């Protein structure tokens, strides 16, 4: 055990924020950066978000990609801890990158709009987080507006996501009537409109109530809240740290990111309760401690041609053990070849952070000339370290692609291969005709693909949408090519495995009825 290294590792908190678009992820990120002293005024992060833009407008996409690079990792110091927030692109550029980023974090913060409750994208992201079994902290946002009943919102976590929600604080009023938060965890009341900064909190007595002479003590909202608190004490879940760490229970905090209410309390609890980087399973059965002396990590994201003039790629490495230093010699597990990590960037956004060091939990960006692939493991030292492969996420949108100019097959194939390797789109071939079909999690990937094929590989591509499809793999032994029709297109993935792209769930059911003995599987 390396005490000094372990101390550093224990200071790390690496997480991602998951939410449905517009729930307030950007706003809460911004408040956290403000609390961390990284930015000085609200609006800084917001300004980077381009809002409504035509997805076909490449300038905007490019701007956005540039942005998502600099904001891919936000690092700052808070209460003696080193925080890494990994950005999970949402909105139109929702992609496999978003999912894979969740492979590189130790915890997730789930932001929910309290008027809307759990929305589709939150559900999708939660599913990935759940599979990893990492802790999830819930922030019920927009309390300054009228939303749904707090009890409903907490119950929905169990009903829709299957995770037990345990209230850490409880709203006193909502929207126009919001007075504050009953802070169960810290045994105090946090006022929404304090007389001044020194009177933000009201202490509670032994019985967990305000003394009668306190402001708010006979306020109707406060009295309602007390009824609900009694109800929670009787019937609500009890906070259980082990269950939280195992991803079975989520601590629930209410607040309003926009008015910066409840965010600080949330961040303090999060930093306190969220886990430091833990051990990883490597080489299938071994356990690698985060304070192991030898450096190791895996690549969870590659971003290419961030600057079209320079054709550069950055491979994002999640450090899992040891300490990174510039010029480090490592081995790439996939090939067994040595690589010197000369050209690296770290993501320290605060000027106050002088020391440049990266240990388990931190993210390092490596300028890459084509050595790395998503999911690659790298390690220093003699003992081979190979992390579990990253899961593949099943695309939902599909496009048929072909070169516009059949004479330019070579550049078409080259571009296609390289861009597919980056992992933003998946490649399939029609089982019979060998036509190329691309699959992606989000629509923007196709547009980026088309643009980059033209600009980087000089290949104009024809794209025909197949729309939303349900991908299901079939055991090759059960396959009869006659099973295929236009409603369930038969294709093969890049490993040659056959799968059907069903037009919709109805087409899939029809298939099941017709071939009841055929087993279809959904990856993920
Ligand atoms: P996102 O990154 O999850 O997509 O959400 P974002 O933070 O951009 O917030 C989406 C909208 O919700 C924004 O309004 C934002 O101001 C608002 N919002 C975020 N947190 C709160 C909150 O606690 N209370 C209230 N009332 N609103 C909140 P917008 O009108 O789309 O953008 P803008 O005009 O404010 O820029």
XYZ file of C-alpha atoms and ligand atoms in Angstrom:
560
model
C 0.000 0.000 0.000
C 1.243 3.433 -0.914
C -0.022 5.811 1.785
C 0.746 9.019 -0.078
C -0.931 7.800 -3.249
C -3.912 6.441 -1.319
C -4.411 9.839 0.322
C -4.559 11.450 -3.092
C -6.938 8.833 -4.452
C -9.251 9.210 -1.483
C -9.644 12.879 -2.329
C -11.054 12.140 -5.769
C -14.747 12.269 -6.565
C -15.434 11.460 -10.201
C -19.005 11.637 -11.430
C -21.344 12.436 -14.300
C -24.691 14.184 -14.268
C -27.528 12.326 -15.939
C -30.784 13.993 -16.865
C -33.338 14.530 -19.564
C -32.718 17.655 -21.679
C -33.880 20.820 -19.913
C -34.034 19.304 -16.445
C -31.214 21.669 -15.439
C -27.932 19.777 -15.886
C -26.119 22.796 -17.301
C -27.475 25.082 -14.627
C -26.480 22.850 -11.728
C -23.056 22.183 -13.269
C -22.577 25.900 -13.433
C -23.541 26.370 -9.796
C -21.083 23.673 -8.801
C -18.312 25.335 -10.774
C -19.187 28.597 -9.048
C -18.994 26.900 -5.658
C -15.665 25.398 -6.690
C -14.373 28.829 -7.632
C -13.704 27.769 -11.222
C -15.952 30.392 -12.735
C -16.881 33.725 -11.321
C -20.314 34.395 -12.677
C -23.344 32.467 -13.762
C -23.877 32.325 -17.493
C -20.394 31.100 -18.344
C -21.392 27.533 -18.993
C -24.772 28.528 -20.287
C -23.193 30.678 -22.955
C -21.439 27.644 -24.317
C -24.645 25.806 -24.825
C -25.873 26.606 -28.277
C -29.520 25.948 -27.568
C -31.717 25.644 -30.625
C -29.717 25.162 -33.741
C -30.336 23.355 -36.978
C -28.516 20.066 -36.644
C -27.472 20.295 -40.259
C -25.556 23.474 -39.609
C -22.026 22.219 -39.360
C -20.595 25.423 -37.973
C -22.784 24.907 -34.972
C -21.872 21.272 -34.695
C -18.212 22.120 -34.892
C -18.607 24.797 -32.298
C -20.423 22.343 -30.133
C -17.774 19.686 -30.582
C -15.063 22.161 -29.735
C -17.054 23.036 -26.684
C -17.693 19.498 -25.643
C -13.957 18.907 -25.718
C -13.047 21.658 -23.357
C -15.972 20.804 -21.150
C -15.583 17.030 -21.407
C -13.993 17.074 -17.988
C -14.378 19.781 -15.417
C -12.039 19.543 -12.498
C -12.013 21.610 -9.350
C -11.199 21.531 -5.670
C -14.002 21.571 -3.158
C -13.758 21.103 0.604
C -10.388 19.437 0.293
C -11.575 17.062 -2.423
C -10.659 16.968 -6.086
C -13.857 16.832 -8.109
C -14.029 15.576 -11.688
C -17.321 16.158 -13.467
C -17.466 14.258 -16.733
C -19.832 15.763 -19.231
C -22.439 13.471 -20.733
C -23.576 15.076 -23.973
C -27.333 15.282 -24.135
C -29.796 16.830 -26.542
C -29.277 16.124 -30.199
C -25.777 14.775 -29.750
C -26.861 12.069 -27.366
C -24.643 9.198 -28.362
C -22.715 6.149 -27.310
C -20.131 8.578 -25.934
C -22.717 9.585 -23.409
C -23.164 5.998 -22.312
C -19.441 5.207 -22.312
C -18.661 8.210 -20.166
C -20.701 6.479 -17.499
C -18.130 3.663 -17.583
C -15.469 6.097 -16.398
C -17.197 7.535 -13.330
C -17.584 6.343 -9.749
C -20.988 7.922 -9.106
C -23.817 9.667 -10.915
C -25.947 12.679 -10.088
C -29.460 12.421 -11.475
C -31.203 15.739 -12.031
C -34.982 15.569 -12.297
C -37.342 18.406 -13.170
C -39.787 18.331 -10.276
C -42.663 19.349 -12.524
C -41.979 16.579 -15.019
C -40.652 13.716 -12.960
C -38.683 10.946 -14.607
C -38.377 11.448 -18.362
C -37.259 9.059 -21.143
C -33.597 10.038 -21.428
C -33.131 9.860 -17.677
C -34.531 6.359 -17.803
C -32.109 5.287 -20.535
C -29.105 6.715 -18.733
C -30.209 5.313 -15.420
C -30.348 1.848 -16.969
C -26.647 2.071 -17.798
C -25.770 3.417 -14.364
C -27.792 0.664 -12.753
C -25.882 -2.000 -14.656
C -22.657 -0.619 -13.286
C -24.038 -0.662 -9.767
C -22.577 2.746 -8.959
C -24.210 5.142 -6.477
C -26.774 7.621 -7.778
C -27.587 10.887 -6.024
C -30.867 12.528 -6.975
C -31.486 16.265 -7.231
C -35.149 17.223 -7.661
C -34.777 20.536 -9.425
C -36.853 23.655 -10.085
C -38.434 23.864 -6.678
C -38.930 27.575 -7.274
C -41.728 26.555 -9.637
C -44.875 24.627 -8.881
C -44.085 21.004 -9.383
C -45.436 17.632 -8.455
C -45.986 16.468 -4.903
C -42.639 15.597 -3.301
C -44.018 12.278 -2.053
C -45.052 11.412 -5.614
C -41.627 12.257 -6.958
C -39.883 10.009 -4.455
C -42.375 7.192 -5.025
C -41.766 7.449 -8.761
C -38.098 6.558 -8.277
C -39.163 3.200 -6.932
C -42.053 2.704 -9.353
C -40.317 3.699 -12.566
C -36.627 3.115 -11.901
C -36.831 0.460 -9.231
C -34.502 2.298 -6.860
C -35.448 3.223 -3.329
C -35.391 6.972 -2.751
C -34.474 8.268 0.674
C -35.187 11.925 1.418
C -32.227 13.908 2.695
C -34.227 17.115 2.787
C -37.824 18.117 2.173
C -39.351 21.206 0.600
C -41.188 23.734 2.707
C -43.616 25.066 0.122
C -43.005 25.151 -3.588
C -43.079 27.753 -6.364
C -44.445 31.049 -5.075
C -44.883 29.655 -1.589
C -41.433 28.154 -1.229
C -39.968 29.006 2.166
C -37.051 26.652 2.433
C -35.857 23.148 2.952
C -36.239 20.930 5.976
C -32.750 19.467 6.073
C -33.199 16.018 7.565
C -29.572 15.007 7.155
C -28.126 18.131 8.799
C -30.894 18.666 11.325
C -31.678 22.244 10.370
C -33.867 24.376 8.144
C -32.384 26.185 5.188
C -34.270 29.371 4.385
C -35.077 30.415 0.847
C -35.310 34.078 1.774
C -32.921 34.542 4.712
C -32.681 37.987 6.242
C -28.953 37.838 5.525
C -26.244 35.309 4.786
C -25.602 34.695 8.505
C -29.195 33.598 9.028
C -29.498 31.051 6.273
C -30.062 28.177 8.633
C -32.473 27.700 11.526
C -31.551 25.077 14.104
C -34.063 22.375 15.047
C -34.751 21.276 18.601
C -34.401 17.731 19.924
C -37.814 16.835 18.595
C -36.705 17.918 15.132
C -38.948 20.992 15.228
C -38.476 24.728 15.268
C -38.780 26.316 18.691
C -41.984 28.408 18.825
C -40.110 31.721 18.844
C -38.302 30.928 15.583
C -39.405 32.561 12.347
C -41.525 30.205 10.273
C -42.629 28.253 13.388
C -46.322 28.889 12.707
C -46.066 29.186 8.952
C -48.671 26.988 7.200
C -46.102 25.611 4.718
C -43.797 24.668 7.554
C -46.638 22.947 9.383
C -47.568 20.995 6.249
C -43.952 19.970 5.855
C -43.868 18.746 9.446
C -46.863 16.505 8.729
C -45.028 15.063 5.764
C -41.849 14.612 7.757
C -43.815 12.602 10.326
C -45.203 10.516 7.513
C -41.689 9.955 6.160
C -40.414 9.009 9.593
C -43.135 6.418 9.844
C -43.136 5.029 6.325
C -40.184 6.434 4.393
C -36.962 4.615 3.659
C -34.133 4.942 6.109
C -30.787 6.182 4.892
C -28.421 3.263 4.488
C -24.949 4.143 3.307
C -24.150 0.601 2.185
C -27.308 0.492 0.079
C -26.411 3.867 -1.460
C -22.898 2.713 -2.311
C -24.307 -0.455 -3.856
C -26.640 1.604 -6.042
C -29.730 0.189 -4.352
C -30.846 3.372 -2.667
C -30.600 6.949 -3.874
C -30.379 9.922 -1.504
C -32.888 12.528 -2.681
C -32.268 16.259 -2.378
C -34.681 19.002 -3.372
C -33.615 22.396 -4.614
C -33.507 24.973 -7.336
C -30.389 25.153 -9.456
C -31.422 28.386 -11.110
C -31.751 30.286 -7.850
C -28.798 28.388 -6.388
C -30.924 27.043 -3.591
C -29.960 23.713 -2.052
C -27.063 23.146 -4.435
C -24.356 23.810 -1.868
C -25.949 21.482 0.686
C -26.265 18.901 -2.038
C -22.645 19.201 -3.128
C -21.414 19.006 0.461
C -23.344 15.812 1.099
C -22.313 14.392 -2.233
C -18.619 14.996 -1.615
C -19.007 13.431 1.798
C -21.027 10.386 0.783
C -19.870 9.579 -2.747
C -17.140 6.979 -2.987
C -13.512 7.611 -3.826
C -12.144 5.634 -6.788
C -12.292 1.942 -5.976
C -10.494 -1.171 -7.179
C -11.098 -2.491 -10.689
C -11.312 -6.049 -11.902
C -8.566 -6.686 -14.440
C -7.445 -9.688 -16.476
C -10.915 -11.137 -15.819
C -10.294 -12.210 -12.224
C -7.648 -10.030 -10.595
C -8.361 -7.013 -8.439
C -6.324 -3.907 -9.048
C -6.232 -1.419 -6.175
C -6.368 2.294 -7.057
C -3.214 2.876 -4.998
C -1.225 0.232 -6.821
C 2.115 1.857 -7.661
C 2.026 1.097 -11.354
C 0.010 3.355 -13.615
C -2.954 1.901 -15.507
C -6.080 3.176 -17.213
C -8.546 2.644 -20.027
C -9.713 4.721 -22.952
C -13.415 5.488 -22.848
C -13.670 8.128 -25.517
C -11.805 9.266 -28.604
C -12.419 12.551 -30.255
C -10.841 13.046 -33.639
C -10.026 16.053 -35.770
C -10.951 18.526 -33.133
C -8.934 20.920 -35.114
C -9.501 20.061 -38.807
C -6.239 21.796 -39.740
C -4.223 19.468 -37.571
C -6.030 16.166 -37.845
C -5.533 15.543 -34.178
C -7.241 13.002 -32.032
C -7.546 12.959 -28.288
C -7.962 9.707 -26.426
C -9.546 10.189 -23.001
C -8.057 7.907 -20.380
C -9.618 7.182 -17.031
C -6.727 6.590 -14.652
C -7.333 3.512 -12.490
C -4.075 3.086 -10.590
C -0.639 4.608 -10.076
C 0.245 8.113 -11.059
C 0.408 9.625 -14.498
C 3.399 11.668 -15.532
C 4.352 13.103 -18.869
C 6.669 10.902 -20.892
C 5.519 7.772 -19.076
C 6.241 4.530 -20.906
C 3.256 2.239 -21.026
C 2.169 -0.880 -22.852
C -0.964 -1.025 -24.922
C -2.595 -4.266 -23.771
C -4.348 -4.998 -27.086
C -1.130 -5.084 -29.105
C 1.513 -5.584 -26.423
C 3.372 -2.637 -27.954
C 5.111 0.095 -25.935
C 3.819 3.664 -26.173
C 5.417 6.743 -24.659
C 2.816 9.157 -23.339
C 4.544 12.357 -24.290
C 1.737 14.461 -25.476
C -0.944 14.705 -22.859
C -3.416 17.213 -21.530
C -4.964 17.315 -18.144
C -8.159 19.076 -17.332
C -7.455 21.535 -14.631
C -9.748 24.409 -15.089
C -8.871 26.290 -11.950
C -5.888 28.584 -11.904
C -5.474 27.817 -8.241
C -4.526 24.258 -8.994
C -0.824 24.410 -9.680
C 0.305 20.872 -9.163
C -0.250 18.753 -12.133
C -0.894 15.206 -11.128
C -3.298 12.542 -12.198
C -4.129 9.536 -10.067
C -7.018 7.052 -9.993
C -10.260 8.845 -10.761
C -8.662 11.553 -12.886
C -8.933 11.865 -16.636
C -5.996 12.439 -18.944
C -6.283 13.357 -22.618
C -3.648 11.830 -24.876
C -2.897 13.275 -28.288
C -3.042 10.240 -30.478
C -1.794 9.464 -33.942
C -3.962 6.418 -34.377
C -2.572 4.050 -31.736
C -5.612 3.876 -29.546
C -9.113 2.462 -29.784
C -12.056 2.892 -27.492
C -11.863 0.357 -24.681
C -8.062 0.025 -24.839
C -6.159 -0.664 -21.635
C -2.733 0.855 -21.018
C -0.388 0.042 -18.179
C 3.101 0.737 -16.918
C 5.225 -1.975 -15.376
C 5.709 -5.578 -16.333
C 2.443 -7.086 -15.206
C -0.190 -6.981 -17.924
C -3.346 -5.104 -17.015
C -6.453 -5.506 -19.125
C -9.746 -3.988 -18.060
C -13.085 -5.566 -18.926
C -14.235 -4.567 -22.409
C -16.608 -1.614 -22.553
C -20.157 -2.675 -23.308
C -21.544 -2.011 -26.757
C -24.715 -0.045 -26.819
C -27.451 -1.023 -29.198
C -28.190 1.703 -31.722
C -31.754 2.770 -32.276
C -31.476 4.770 -35.489
C -30.290 3.344 -38.789
C -29.183 4.670 -42.193
C -28.232 3.006 -45.419
C -25.019 4.558 -46.781
C -23.236 4.378 -50.104
C -20.650 6.509 -51.908
C -22.217 9.022 -54.307
C -19.414 8.437 -56.733
C -18.796 4.729 -57.213
C -15.341 5.509 -58.572
C -14.318 6.728 -55.146
C -14.760 3.463 -53.262
C -11.294 3.617 -51.737
C -11.694 6.861 -49.843
C -15.209 5.798 -48.877
C -13.916 2.608 -47.270
C -11.012 4.328 -45.579
C -13.191 7.030 -44.041
C -15.875 4.579 -43.084
C -13.418 2.294 -41.319
C -11.756 5.073 -39.396
C -14.925 6.777 -38.296
C -16.505 3.499 -37.257
C -13.391 2.738 -35.227
C -13.939 5.928 -33.287
C -17.138 4.312 -32.139
C -19.674 7.086 -32.649
C -21.531 5.009 -35.233
C -21.819 1.260 -35.636
C -21.432 -0.491 -38.926
C -23.677 -3.276 -40.235
C -23.911 -4.962 -43.616
C -27.036 -6.162 -45.301
C -26.926 -9.949 -45.008
C -27.705 -10.525 -48.665
C -26.507 -7.474 -50.551
C -23.607 -6.454 -48.284
C -24.879 -2.855 -48.403
C -23.556 -0.645 -45.632
C -25.918 0.285 -42.845
C -24.956 2.592 -40.013
C -26.536 2.553 -36.608
C -26.330 5.248 -33.955
C -27.860 6.167 -30.646
C -28.544 9.774 -31.726
C -29.351 11.503 -35.022
C -26.489 13.983 -34.869
C -23.941 11.212 -35.333
C -25.142 10.643 -38.891
C -24.795 14.281 -39.789
C -21.345 14.471 -38.284
C -20.447 11.287 -40.151
C -21.612 12.647 -43.503
C -19.837 15.935 -43.014
C -16.594 14.356 -41.943
C -16.627 11.836 -44.793
C -16.773 14.743 -47.198
C -14.347 17.040 -45.501
C -11.777 14.663 -44.153
C -11.931 11.818 -46.660
C -13.232 13.638 -49.693
C -16.084 11.198 -50.027
C -19.638 12.300 -50.721
C -22.042 9.828 -49.208
C -25.649 9.062 -49.963
C -27.676 8.384 -46.830
C -31.152 6.873 -46.744
C -32.860 6.737 -43.405
C -34.283 3.487 -42.142
C -35.631 5.366 -39.157
C -36.018 3.862 -35.721
C -35.402 0.149 -35.610
C -35.358 -2.451 -32.893
C -32.144 -4.470 -33.172
C -32.302 -8.119 -32.071
C -29.581 -10.713 -32.496
C -30.396 -14.252 -33.585
C -28.463 -17.446 -32.991
C -26.854 -18.250 -36.394
C -27.934 -21.896 -36.014
C -31.557 -20.839 -35.946
C -31.267 -18.474 -38.850
C -33.046 -18.981 -42.119
C -32.495 -16.034 -44.470
C -36.112 -16.436 -45.596
C -37.160 -15.045 -42.231
C -36.119 -11.614 -43.448
C -38.503 -9.070 -44.957
C -38.604 -5.317 -45.347
C -40.154 -5.084 -41.892
C -37.381 -7.085 -40.283
C -34.243 -6.435 -42.237
C -31.542 -9.052 -41.791
C -28.038 -7.627 -41.324
C -24.759 -8.654 -39.741
C -22.696 -6.705 -37.275
C -18.996 -6.030 -37.711
C -18.158 -9.405 -36.209
C -20.429 -11.153 -38.713
C -23.169 -11.948 -36.173
C -26.653 -11.893 -37.713
C -29.372 -9.629 -36.358
C -32.747 -8.326 -37.403
C -33.669 -4.677 -37.568
C -37.369 -4.694 -36.780
C -39.485 -1.827 -38.014
C -41.166 -1.580 -34.616
C -42.172 -3.605 -31.576
C -45.221 -4.839 -33.435
C -43.053 -6.352 -36.191
C -40.981 -8.044 -33.507
C -44.069 -9.548 -31.872
C -45.306 -10.743 -35.229
C -41.951 -12.479 -35.723
C -42.163 -14.118 -32.306
C -45.640 -15.424 -33.135
C -44.501 -16.816 -36.453
C -41.280 -18.364 -35.123
C -41.988 -19.127 -31.474
C -38.870 -21.302 -31.098
C -36.447 -18.670 -32.315
C -34.648 -16.869 -29.542
C -33.770 -13.229 -30.099
C -31.475 -11.274 -27.830
C -31.100 -7.632 -27.066
C -27.600 -6.479 -26.217
C -27.791 -4.243 -23.185
P -30.074 20.969 -19.350
O -28.630 21.289 -19.341
O -30.433 19.814 -18.467
O -30.653 20.818 -20.696
O -30.885 22.172 -18.703
P -30.474 23.684 -18.435
O -29.592 23.778 -17.260
O -30.039 24.316 -19.690
O -31.890 24.236 -18.019
C -33.015 24.173 -18.887
C -33.955 25.317 -18.601
O -34.434 25.178 -17.276
C -33.301 26.671 -18.658
O -34.279 27.590 -19.055
C -32.923 26.936 -17.221
O -32.778 28.286 -16.944
C -34.110 26.334 -16.518
N -33.796 25.927 -15.150
C -32.755 25.195 -14.693
N -32.815 25.047 -13.368
C -33.930 25.688 -12.962
C -34.525 25.913 -11.692
O -34.053 25.483 -10.648
N -35.693 26.636 -11.705
C -36.247 27.126 -12.827
N -37.359 27.830 -12.717
N -35.692 26.949 -14.037
C -34.556 26.236 -14.101
P -34.421 28.127 -20.518
O -35.542 29.081 -20.523
O -34.475 26.988 -21.471
O -33.049 28.784 -20.781
P -32.603 30.231 -20.364
O -33.528 31.105 -21.073
O -32.692 30.298 -18.884
O -31.209 30.275 -20.874
